[in-house]
CSV table of C-alpha atoms in Angstrom, one decimal:
chain,number,residue,atom,x,y,z
A,24,MET,CA,174.4,203.3,58.6
A,25,LYS,CA,176.6,200.4,60.1
A,26,ASP,CA,180.3,200.3,60.3
A,27,ILE,CA,183.0,202.6,62.4
A,28,PHE,CA,186.2,202.6,61.1
A,29,ILE,CA,188.9,203.5,63.3
A,30,ILE,CA,192.2,204.6,61.9
A,31,GLU,CA,195.4,204.5,64.5
A,32,ASN,CA,198.6,203.2,64.5
A,33,SER,CA,199.7,202.8,67.2
A,34,PHE,CA,197.9,199.9,69.0
A,35,LEU,CA,196.5,201.3,72.2
A,36,ILE,CA,195.2,203.9,71.0
A,37,ARG,CA,193.2,202.0,68.9
A,38,SER,CA,192.5,198.6,71.3
A,39,ALA,CA,191.8,201.7,73.9
A,40,LEU,CA,188.5,203.2,71.2
A,41,GLN,CA,187.7,199.7,70.2
A,42,LYS,CA,186.0,198.8,73.6
A,43,LEU,CA,185.5,202.3,75.0
A,44,ILE,CA,182.9,202.4,71.4
A,45,SER,CA,181.9,198.8,71.3
A,46,GLU,CA,180.8,199.0,74.7
A,47,HIS,CA,178.5,202.2,73.1
A,48,PHE,CA,177.4,201.8,70.3
A,49,VAL,CA,176.4,197.9,70.3
A,50,SER,CA,174.4,198.1,66.8
A,51,PHE,CA,177.6,199.1,64.5
A,52,GLN,CA,180.7,197.1,63.2
A,53,ILE,CA,183.9,198.3,64.3
A,54,HIS,CA,186.9,197.7,62.3
A,55,GLU,CA,190.8,198.5,63.0
A,56,MET,CA,193.2,199.5,60.6
A,57,ILE,CA,196.5,201.3,60.9
A,58,SER,CA,196.1,203.0,57.7
A,59,LEU,CA,194.0,204.8,55.2
A,60,LYS,CA,195.3,202.6,52.6
A,61,ALA,CA,193.5,199.6,54.2
A,62,PHE,CA,189.9,201.4,54.2
A,63,PHE,CA,190.3,202.5,50.3
A,64,ALA,CA,191.4,199.1,49.4
A,65,ASN,CA,188.1,197.5,51.5
A,66,LYS,CA,185.0,197.7,48.4
A,67,GLY,CA,181.9,198.2,49.6
A,68,LYS,CA,181.3,199.2,53.2
A,69,ARG,CA,182.9,202.5,52.5
A,70,ASN,CA,179.8,205.1,52.3
A,71,ASN,CA,177.3,206.2,55.6
A,72,CYS,CA,179.8,205.1,57.9
A,73,ILE,CA,182.0,206.8,60.4
A,74,ILE,CA,185.7,207.0,61.0
A,75,VAL,CA,187.9,208.1,63.9
A,76,ILE,CA,191.3,208.4,62.3
A,77,ASN,CA,194.6,210.0,63.7
A,78,GLU,CA,195.3,213.5,62.4
A,79,CYS,CA,199.1,212.5,61.6
A,80,LEU,CA,196.8,209.7,59.0
A,81,LEU,CA,195.1,211.9,57.4
A,82,THR,CA,196.8,214.1,54.7
A,83,GLU,CA,195.2,217.0,52.5
A,84,LYS,CA,194.8,214.7,50.1
A,85,ASP,CA,192.8,211.7,51.4
A,86,GLU,CA,190.3,215.0,52.8
A,87,ILE,CA,189.6,215.5,49.2
A,88,GLU,CA,189.6,211.7,48.5
A,89,LEU,CA,187.6,211.3,51.6
A,90,ALA,CA,184.7,213.8,50.4
A,91,LYS,CA,183.6,212.6,47.3
A,92,PHE,CA,182.1,209.1,49.1
A,93,LYS,CA,178.8,209.6,50.5
A,94,GLU,CA,177.8,211.0,54.2
A,95,ILE,CA,181.5,209.6,54.8
A,96,ASN,CA,181.6,211.3,58.8
A,97,VAL,CA,185.1,211.5,60.1
A,98,VAL,CA,186.7,212.2,63.2
A,99,LYS,CA,190.5,212.6,63.7
A,100,ILE,CA,192.3,211.5,67.1
A,101,SER,CA,194.9,214.7,68.0
A,102,CYS,CA,197.5,213.4,70.3
A,103,GLU,CA,197.7,217.2,71.5
A,104,LYS,CA,196.1,218.0,75.1
A,105,ALA,CA,192.5,219.5,73.9
A,106,ALA,CA,192.2,223.8,74.3
A,107,GLN,CA,189.7,223.7,72.3
A,108,MET,CA,186.6,222.3,74.7
A,109,ASN,CA,184.0,222.5,71.4
A,110,ASP,CA,186.5,220.8,68.5
A,111,LEU,CA,183.4,218.2,69.1
A,112,LYS,CA,184.8,216.6,65.4
A,113,THR,CA,188.3,215.7,67.3
A,114,ILE,CA,188.8,213.9,69.5
A,115,PHE,CA,191.3,214.2,72.5
A,116,ILE,CA,194.5,212.5,73.8
A,117,ASP,CA,193.5,213.8,77.2
A,118,GLU,CA,190.4,213.2,77.9
A,119,GLU,CA,188.2,211.6,79.6
A,120,PRO,CA,186.0,208.5,78.1
A,121,VAL,CA,182.4,210.1,78.3
A,122,THR,CA,183.5,212.8,76.9
A,123,ILE,CA,184.4,210.4,74.1
A,124,ILE,CA,181.5,209.5,73.2
A,125,LYS,CA,179.2,213.0,73.5
A,126,LYS,CA,181.1,213.6,71.2
A,127,LEU,CA,180.8,210.4,69.0
A,128,ASN,CA,176.7,210.6,69.2
A,129,ASN,CA,176.8,214.1,68.5
A,130,LEU,CA,178.4,213.2,66.0
A,131,LEU,CA,175.3,210.3,65.1
A,132,ASP,CA,172.7,212.3,66.2
A,133,ASN,CA,174.0,215.0,63.3
A,134,PHE,CA,174.6,211.9,60.7
A,135,GLN,CA,170.7,210.8,60.9
A,136,LYS,CA,169.2,214.1,60.1
A,137,VAL,CA,170.9,214.1,56.9
A,138,ARG,CA,169.7,210.5,56.0
A,139,LYS,CA,166.5,211.3,57.3
A,140,SER,CA,166.3,213.7,54.7
A,141,GLY,CA,168.1,211.8,52.3
A,142,ASN,CA,167.8,208.3,51.0
A,143,GLU,CA,168.3,205.9,53.3
A,144,VAL,CA,165.5,205.9,55.5
A,145,ARG,CA,163.4,206.5,52.4
A,146,ILE,CA,159.4,203.7,52.7
A,147,LEU,CA,159.5,203.9,48.8
A,148,SER,CA,161.6,202.5,46.5
A,149,ARG,CA,162.7,205.2,43.4
A,150,ARG,CA,160.6,203.6,41.0
A,151,GLU,CA,157.3,203.9,43.1
A,152,GLU,CA,157.9,207.8,44.4
A,153,ASP,CA,157.9,208.0,40.6
A,154,ILE,CA,154.3,206.8,39.8
A,155,LEU,CA,153.5,208.3,43.4
A,156,LYS,CA,154.6,211.1,41.6
A,157,TYR,CA,151.8,211.4,39.3
A,158,VAL,CA,149.0,209.6,40.8
A,159,ALA,CA,149.5,212.4,42.9
A,160,LEU,CA,149.4,215.4,40.3
A,161,GLY,CA,146.3,213.5,39.0
A,162,LEU,CA,147.0,211.2,36.4
A,163,THR,CA,145.3,208.2,35.4
A,164,ASN,CA,147.2,204.1,35.7
A,165,ARG,CA,147.6,205.0,32.0
A,166,GLU,CA,149.2,207.8,31.2
A,167,ILE,CA,151.3,206.6,34.3
A,168,ALA,CA,152.2,203.0,32.2
A,169,ASP,CA,152.8,205.2,29.1
A,170,LYS,CA,155.1,207.5,30.7
A,171,LEU,CA,157.5,205.0,32.1
A,172,PHE,CA,157.0,202.3,29.6
A,173,LEU,CA,155.2,200.2,32.0
A,174,SER,CA,152.5,198.4,31.8
A,175,ALA,CA,149.4,198.9,33.4
A,176,HIS,CA,149.5,196.2,35.0
A,177,THR,CA,152.4,196.4,36.6
A,178,VAL,CA,152.0,200.5,37.5
A,179,ILE,CA,148.3,198.9,39.5
A,180,THR,CA,151.2,196.1,41.1
A,181,HIS,CA,153.5,199.5,42.0
A,182,ARG,CA,149.9,201.7,43.5
A,183,LYS,CA,149.1,198.6,45.7
A,184,ASN,CA,151.5,198.4,47.1
A,185,ILE,CA,152.5,202.1,47.2
A,186,SER,CA,149.0,201.9,49.6
A,187,SER,CA,149.9,199.1,52.0
A,188,LYS,CA,153.3,201.0,52.7
A,189,LEU,CA,152.2,204.2,53.7
A,190,GLY,CA,149.2,203.1,55.2
A,191,ILE,CA,147.0,205.5,52.7
A,192,LYS,CA,144.4,204.4,50.3
A,193,THR,CA,142.9,208.0,48.5
A,194,ILE,CA,144.1,210.3,46.1
A,195,ALA,CA,144.1,213.4,47.8
A,196,GLY,CA,145.8,211.5,51.0
A,197,PHE,CA,148.8,210.7,48.2
A,198,THR,CA,148.5,214.2,47.5
A,199,VAL,CA,148.5,215.5,51.0
A,200,TYR,CA,151.6,213.0,50.9
A,201,ALA,CA,153.6,213.8,48.5
A,202,LEU,CA,153.4,217.6,48.9
A,203,LEU,CA,154.4,216.5,52.6
A,204,ASN,CA,157.7,215.2,51.3
A,205,LYS,CA,158.2,217.8,48.8
A,206,ILE,CA,157.7,214.6,45.8
A,207,ILE,CA,155.6,217.2,44.2
A,208,LEU,CA,156.0,221.4,44.8
A,209,PRO,CA,152.8,223.3,45.6
A,210,SER,CA,152.5,224.6,42.1
A,211,ASP,CA,152.9,222.0,40.6
A,212,ILE,CA,148.5,220.8,41.5
A,213,GLY,CA,148.4,224.7,41.2
A,214,LEU,CA,148.5,226.2,44.6
A,215,ASN,CA,150.1,228.9,46.4
B,5,MET,CA,126.4,188.8,73.9
B,6,GLN,CA,123.0,189.8,72.6
B,7,ILE,CA,121.1,192.9,73.8
B,8,HIS,CA,117.3,191.7,74.5
B,9,ARG,CA,114.2,194.2,75.8
B,10,ALA,CA,114.0,192.3,79.4
B,11,MET,CA,117.9,194.2,80.5
B,12,PRO,CA,118.0,196.9,82.6
B,13,MET,CA,118.5,200.2,80.5
B,14,ALA,CA,121.0,201.1,82.8
B,15,ASP,CA,123.5,197.8,81.6
B,16,ILE,CA,123.4,198.7,77.9
B,17,ILE,CA,124.7,201.3,78.0
B,18,HIS,CA,127.8,199.5,81.6
B,19,ILE,CA,128.6,196.4,78.5
B,20,ASN,CA,128.7,199.6,75.9
B,21,TYR,CA,129.1,203.5,76.6
B,22,SER,CA,129.0,204.4,72.6
B,23,LEU,CA,124.9,203.7,73.2
B,24,LEU,CA,124.6,206.9,74.5
B,25,GLN,CA,124.8,208.1,71.0
B,26,VAL,CA,122.5,205.8,69.3
B,27,ILE,CA,120.1,206.2,72.9
B,28,THR,CA,120.2,210.1,72.1
B,29,ARG,CA,119.2,209.3,68.4
B,30,PHE,CA,115.5,207.6,70.3
B,31,ASP,CA,115.3,211.6,72.2
B,32,ILE,CA,116.0,208.7,75.3
B,33,ARG,CA,117.5,210.5,78.3
B,34,LEU,CA,119.5,209.4,81.3
B,35,GLY,CA,117.5,208.7,84.3
B,36,PHE,CA,116.1,205.5,83.4
B,37,GLY,CA,116.4,204.3,87.1
B,38,ASN,CA,115.9,199.8,86.7
B,39,LYS,CA,113.4,200.3,84.0
B,40,THR,CA,114.0,197.7,81.2
B,41,ILE,CA,115.0,198.7,77.9
B,42,GLU,CA,110.8,197.6,77.2
B,43,GLU,CA,109.2,200.0,79.2
B,44,VAL,CA,112.1,203.0,78.1
B,45,CYS,CA,110.6,202.5,74.6
B,46,ARG,CA,107.0,202.1,75.7
B,47,GLY,CA,107.1,205.4,77.5
B,48,GLN,CA,109.0,207.2,75.2
B,49,GLY,CA,106.6,205.7,72.0
B,50,ILE,CA,109.7,204.2,70.8
B,51,ASP,CA,108.5,201.1,68.2
B,52,VAL,CA,111.4,198.6,71.0
B,53,ASN,CA,111.6,195.6,67.9
B,54,PHE,CA,113.5,198.3,66.2
B,55,PHE,CA,115.5,199.4,68.6
B,56,LEU,CA,116.7,196.8,70.0
B,57,GLU,CA,117.8,196.0,66.0
B,58,ILE,CA,119.4,198.8,66.2
B,59,VAL,CA,121.2,199.0,69.5
B,60,ASN,CA,122.4,195.8,68.7
B,61,SER,CA,123.5,196.4,65.4
B,62,PHE,CA,125.3,199.3,66.6
B,63,HIS,CA,127.3,196.6,69.6
B,64,ASP,CA,127.3,193.5,67.6
B,65,PRO,CA,129.5,193.5,64.6
B,66,ASP,CA,128.6,189.6,63.5
B,67,TYR,CA,125.3,190.2,64.8
B,68,PHE,CA,122.4,189.6,61.8
B,69,PRO,CA,119.4,191.1,62.3
B,70,ASP,CA,116.2,188.7,63.8
B,71,LYS,CA,112.8,187.9,61.5
B,72,GLU,CA,111.1,188.5,63.9
B,73,LEU,CA,112.5,191.6,65.0
B,74,GLN,CA,111.7,193.1,61.1
B,75,ASN,CA,108.7,194.3,61.5
B,76,PHE,CA,108.8,197.5,62.4
B,77,ARG,CA,108.5,200.1,59.8
B,78,LEU,CA,111.3,201.8,57.2
B,79,THR,CA,110.1,205.8,58.7
B,80,ASP,CA,111.9,205.2,61.7
B,81,ILE,CA,114.8,203.7,60.5
B,82,VAL,CA,115.2,207.0,58.2
B,83,ASN,CA,113.6,208.8,61.3
B,84,TYR,CA,117.0,206.9,62.7
B,85,LEU,CA,119.6,207.6,59.9
B,86,ARG,CA,118.8,211.3,59.7
B,87,LYS,CA,119.5,211.4,63.5
B,88,THR,CA,122.3,210.3,63.7
B,89,HIS,CA,123.3,212.8,59.9
B,90,GLN,CA,122.0,215.6,61.7
B,91,TYR,CA,124.8,214.6,64.8
B,92,TYR,CA,127.9,214.5,61.7
B,93,LEU,CA,126.8,217.8,60.3
B,94,GLU,CA,125.9,219.6,64.2
B,95,VAL,CA,128.7,218.2,66.6
B,96,LYS,CA,131.5,215.9,65.2
B,97,ILE,CA,132.4,217.6,61.9
B,98,PRO,CA,132.1,221.0,63.9
B,99,GLN,CA,133.9,219.9,66.8
B,100,ILE,CA,137.5,218.3,64.4
B,101,GLY,CA,136.9,221.2,62.3
B,102,LEU,CA,137.6,223.2,65.6
B,103,TYR,CA,140.6,221.4,66.5
B,104,ILE,CA,142.0,221.2,63.1
B,105,GLN,CA,141.6,225.6,63.6
B,106,GLN,CA,143.5,225.6,66.8
B,107,LEU,CA,145.8,222.8,65.1
B,108,LEU,CA,146.3,226.3,62.8
B,109,ASP,CA,146.6,228.3,65.1
B,110,ASN,CA,149.3,226.7,66.9
B,111,SER,CA,151.2,227.0,63.7
B,112,ASN,CA,155.1,227.8,63.8
B,113,PRO,CA,156.7,229.3,60.2
B,114,GLY,CA,158.6,225.9,59.1
B,115,ASN,CA,155.3,223.7,59.7
B,116,LEU,CA,152.3,225.9,58.2
B,117,GLU,CA,152.7,224.9,55.5
B,118,SER,CA,151.7,221.6,56.4
B,119,LEU,CA,149.1,222.2,58.6
B,120,GLU,CA,147.8,223.9,55.8
B,121,LEU,CA,148.0,220.7,53.8
B,122,ILE,CA,146.0,218.7,57.1
B,123,ASN,CA,142.9,222.0,57.1
B,124,ARG,CA,143.2,221.9,52.8
B,125,PHE,CA,142.5,218.4,53.1
B,126,PHE,CA,139.5,218.3,56.2
B,127,LEU,CA,138.0,220.2,54.6
B,128,ASP,CA,138.1,218.6,51.2
B,129,TYR,CA,136.8,215.9,53.3
B,130,ARG,CA,134.3,217.5,54.7
B,131,GLN,CA,133.3,218.6,51.5
B,132,GLU,CA,132.7,215.0,50.5
B,133,PHE,CA,130.6,214.0,53.6
B,134,LEU,CA,128.3,216.6,53.3
B,135,THR,CA,127.6,215.5,49.8
B,136,HIS,CA,127.3,212.4,50.7
B,137,ILE,CA,125.0,212.6,53.2
B,138,ASP,CA,122.8,215.3,51.2
B,139,ARG,CA,122.7,212.8,48.3
B,140,GLU,CA,121.4,210.5,50.9
B,141,GLU,CA,119.6,212.6,53.1
B,142,ASN,CA,117.6,214.3,49.0
B,143,HIS,CA,118.1,211.4,46.5
B,144,VAL,CA,117.8,207.7,48.9
B,145,PHE,CA,115.5,207.7,51.9
B,146,SER,CA,113.2,210.1,50.0
B,147,TYR,CA,112.7,206.8,47.0
B,148,VAL,CA,112.5,204.8,50.8
B,149,LEU,CA,109.4,205.6,51.2
B,150,GLU,CA,108.1,206.4,48.3
B,151,VAL,CA,108.3,202.1,48.4
B,152,GLU,CA,107.3,202.1,51.6
B,153,LYS,CA,104.4,203.7,51.4
B,154,ALA,CA,103.2,201.6,47.9
B,155,PHE,CA,104.5,198.5,49.6
B,156,LEU,CA,101.8,199.2,52.4
B,157,THR,CA,99.0,200.9,50.3
B,158,LYS,CA,98.8,199.0,47.8
B,159,ARG,CA,98.8,202.2,44.9
B,160,LEU,CA,101.3,203.8,42.7
B,161,GLU,CA,102.5,200.7,42.1
B,162,LYS,CA,103.6,201.1,38.4
B,163,GLN,CA,105.4,204.5,39.3
B,164,VAL,CA,107.3,202.2,41.4
B,165,ALA,CA,107.9,199.8,39.9
B,166,GLU,CA,109.2,202.0,37.0
B,167,LYS,CA,111.5,203.8,40.0
B,168,ILE,CA,112.9,200.7,41.1
B,169,LYS,CA,113.1,199.5,37.7
B,170,ASN,CA,115.8,202.1,37.4
B,171,TYR,CA,117.9,202.3,40.6
B,172,SER,CA,116.8,199.7,43.5
B,173,ILE,CA,117.9,199.6,46.4
B,174,ASP,CA,120.8,196.9,45.5
B,175,ASP,CA,121.9,200.4,43.3
B,176,PHE,CA,122.4,202.2,46.6
B,177,ALA,CA,124.4,199.3,48.2
B,178,ASP,CA,126.8,199.1,45.1
B,179,GLU,CA,127.7,202.5,45.3
B,180,HIS,CA,127.5,203.4,48.5
B,181,ASP,CA,130.3,205.0,47.8
B,182,ASN,CA,133.4,204.2,51.4
B,183,ILE,CA,134.0,207.5,52.8
B,184,GLU,CA,135.7,206.0,56.0
B,185,ASP,CA,138.4,205.8,53.0
B,186,LYS,CA,139.9,209.5,53.5
B,187,LEU,CA,139.0,209.8,57.0
B,188,PHE,CA,141.4,206.4,57.2
B,189,ASP,CA,144.1,208.8,55.3
B,190,LEU,CA,143.5,212.1,57.4
B,191,LYS,CA,144.0,209.9,60.5
B,192,ASN,CA,147.4,208.1,59.2
B,193,ILE,CA,148.4,211.6,58.0
B,194,ILE,CA,149.0,212.5,61.5
B,195,ILE,CA,149.8,209.6,62.7
B,196,LYS,CA,152.8,209.1,60.3
B,197,TYR,CA,153.9,212.0,58.0
B,198,LEU,CA,152.8,215.0,59.9
B,199,PRO,CA,156.2,216.9,61.0
B,200,PRO,CA,156.1,217.3,65.2
B,201,VAL,CA,153.9,220.7,66.0
B,202,LYS,CA,154.0,222.6,69.2
B,203,ASP,CA,150.7,221.3,71.2
B,204,VAL,CA,150.6,217.7,70.3
B,205,PHE,CA,147.6,217.2,72.6
B,206,ILE,CA,145.7,219.1,70.3
B,207,CYS,CA,146.6,216.5,67.3
B,208,ILE,CA,145.2,213.7,70.1
B,209,ASN,CA,142.0,215.1,70.4
B,210,ILE,CA,142.1,215.6,66.7
B,211,LEU,CA,142.8,212.2,66.8
B,212,THR,CA,140.3,210.6,69.4
B,213,GLU,CA,137.6,212.5,67.0
B,214,LEU,CA,138.3,209.9,64.1
B,215,PHE,CA,138.9,207.4,65.7
B,216,ARG,CA,135.7,207.5,67.6
B,217,LEU,CA,133.9,209.1,63.9
B,218,GLU,CA,135.1,205.8,62.2
B,219,LYS,CA,134.0,203.9,64.5
B,220,ASP,CA,130.3,205.8,64.1
B,221,LEU,CA,129.9,206.3,60.9
B,222,ASN,CA,131.2,201.8,60.0
B,223,ASN,CA,128.4,201.1,62.8
B,224,HIS,CA,126.2,203.3,61.0
B,225,ALA,CA,127.0,202.0,57.3
B,226,ARG,CA,125.8,198.5,59.5
B,227,ILE,CA,122.4,199.4,59.9
B,228,GLU,CA,121.6,200.7,56.5
B,229,ASP,CA,123.5,197.6,54.8
B,230,THR,CA,122.1,195.4,57.5
B,231,VAL,CA,118.9,196.8,58.2
B,232,LEU,CA,117.7,199.2,55.8
B,233,VAL,CA,119.3,197.5,52.6
B,234,PRO,CA,117.2,193.8,53.3
B,235,LYS,CA,113.8,195.0,54.2
B,236,VAL,CA,113.9,198.1,51.2
B,237,ARG,CA,114.8,194.7,48.7
B,238,ALA,CA,111.9,192.4,50.3
B,239,MET,CA,109.2,195.4,49.0
B,240,GLU,CA,111.1,195.8,46.2
B,241,LYS,CA,110.6,192.3,45.2
B,242,ALA,CA,106.9,192.2,46.5
B,243,ILE,CA,105.7,195.2,44.6
B,244,LEU,CA,107.5,194.4,41.6
B,245,GLY,CA,105.5,190.3,41.8
B,246,SER,CA,102.0,192.4,42.2
B,247,ILE,CA,103.0,193.9,39.3
B,248,LYS,CA,103.4,190.7,37.3
B,249,ARG,CA,100.6,189.5,38.7
B,250,LYS,CA,97.6,191.9,37.4
């Protein structure tokens, strides 16, 4: 995830946020918009991002719509004074820059934790994971090829790639990796 | 750099302290003052040529056995290899096992399951290791000694020739199974995939021991491949040749 959308119709607030965020999150691409419409029109970049949006621009319907996307985190901008200091998902108009950055940082941390268990940081492709699963369960190359409708040669190529990606050479090693990463369950191989 | 007989024994330890393990297997004790390798070996009744072959192939992975130094008994090599095995079984493996037990003792509900997997993997490895050593001790070494005996005494050559046809040292070299692969995996699983543990020093200790064991095993395998195997192969050839001539 490398995108942060700032959706705010006040030029002053928008540009101040843009400056603050770009200074602290150098690896992110920042997009400035004046309404959610532009965001929904922006196809392709809508998953895995952070939206910083003026709460007045966000209807209940929009929130339902946003929930349909994968891994979107929404931070609201509130024009009220900070009443609840521990509201980590809202930036208040009178807050100091350090507090705002802290809130965004905290959000990113949580976000990355979620992604770790999610799809983004996996080492293996889905296909390789399928093959690894069967290898860990003790199937031969031939059996795996039949199950996945592949040639035995393709299975062997995949296995070589899996081995070099993971740095694991033995079947027993693959099994431990698969168990540690919940690709198979202990009960699958008769462990409790 | 090749280690030679006129070098002070103390110098080779300064050059490569891993050789401490090797000289211990020859029952050489510390405190050798300025004595040369040759002097220390003579004092201990060790074949100096053999000693040089071992320390050189241990010290330099690219060392090529010196023809002039090949003139030692297979019994010496076998004794040396047995000592090495003993060191693995009595010192190294139990030490690693102890650290892994410490890891389990330090577990929490969140990582216990993962640590138990590591333990199970290690126990499997240990079993494989024991089987490997057992096969060498009880089959390969006794075969090697039989070959040498027939070669030296020129007796029982026929029976040994039959055995050679059945199972030669090249078969051993071919199927010399790679017990290092599992060791490699164990290292990588701990380095790359094990969830964080409370006491990181236990992991560091385990890894340090695994790296050391791996290096030692590589050297051990090299001695088998570069010192033991060629010598046995030459004897097998001589025995088969002498049978043909008869």
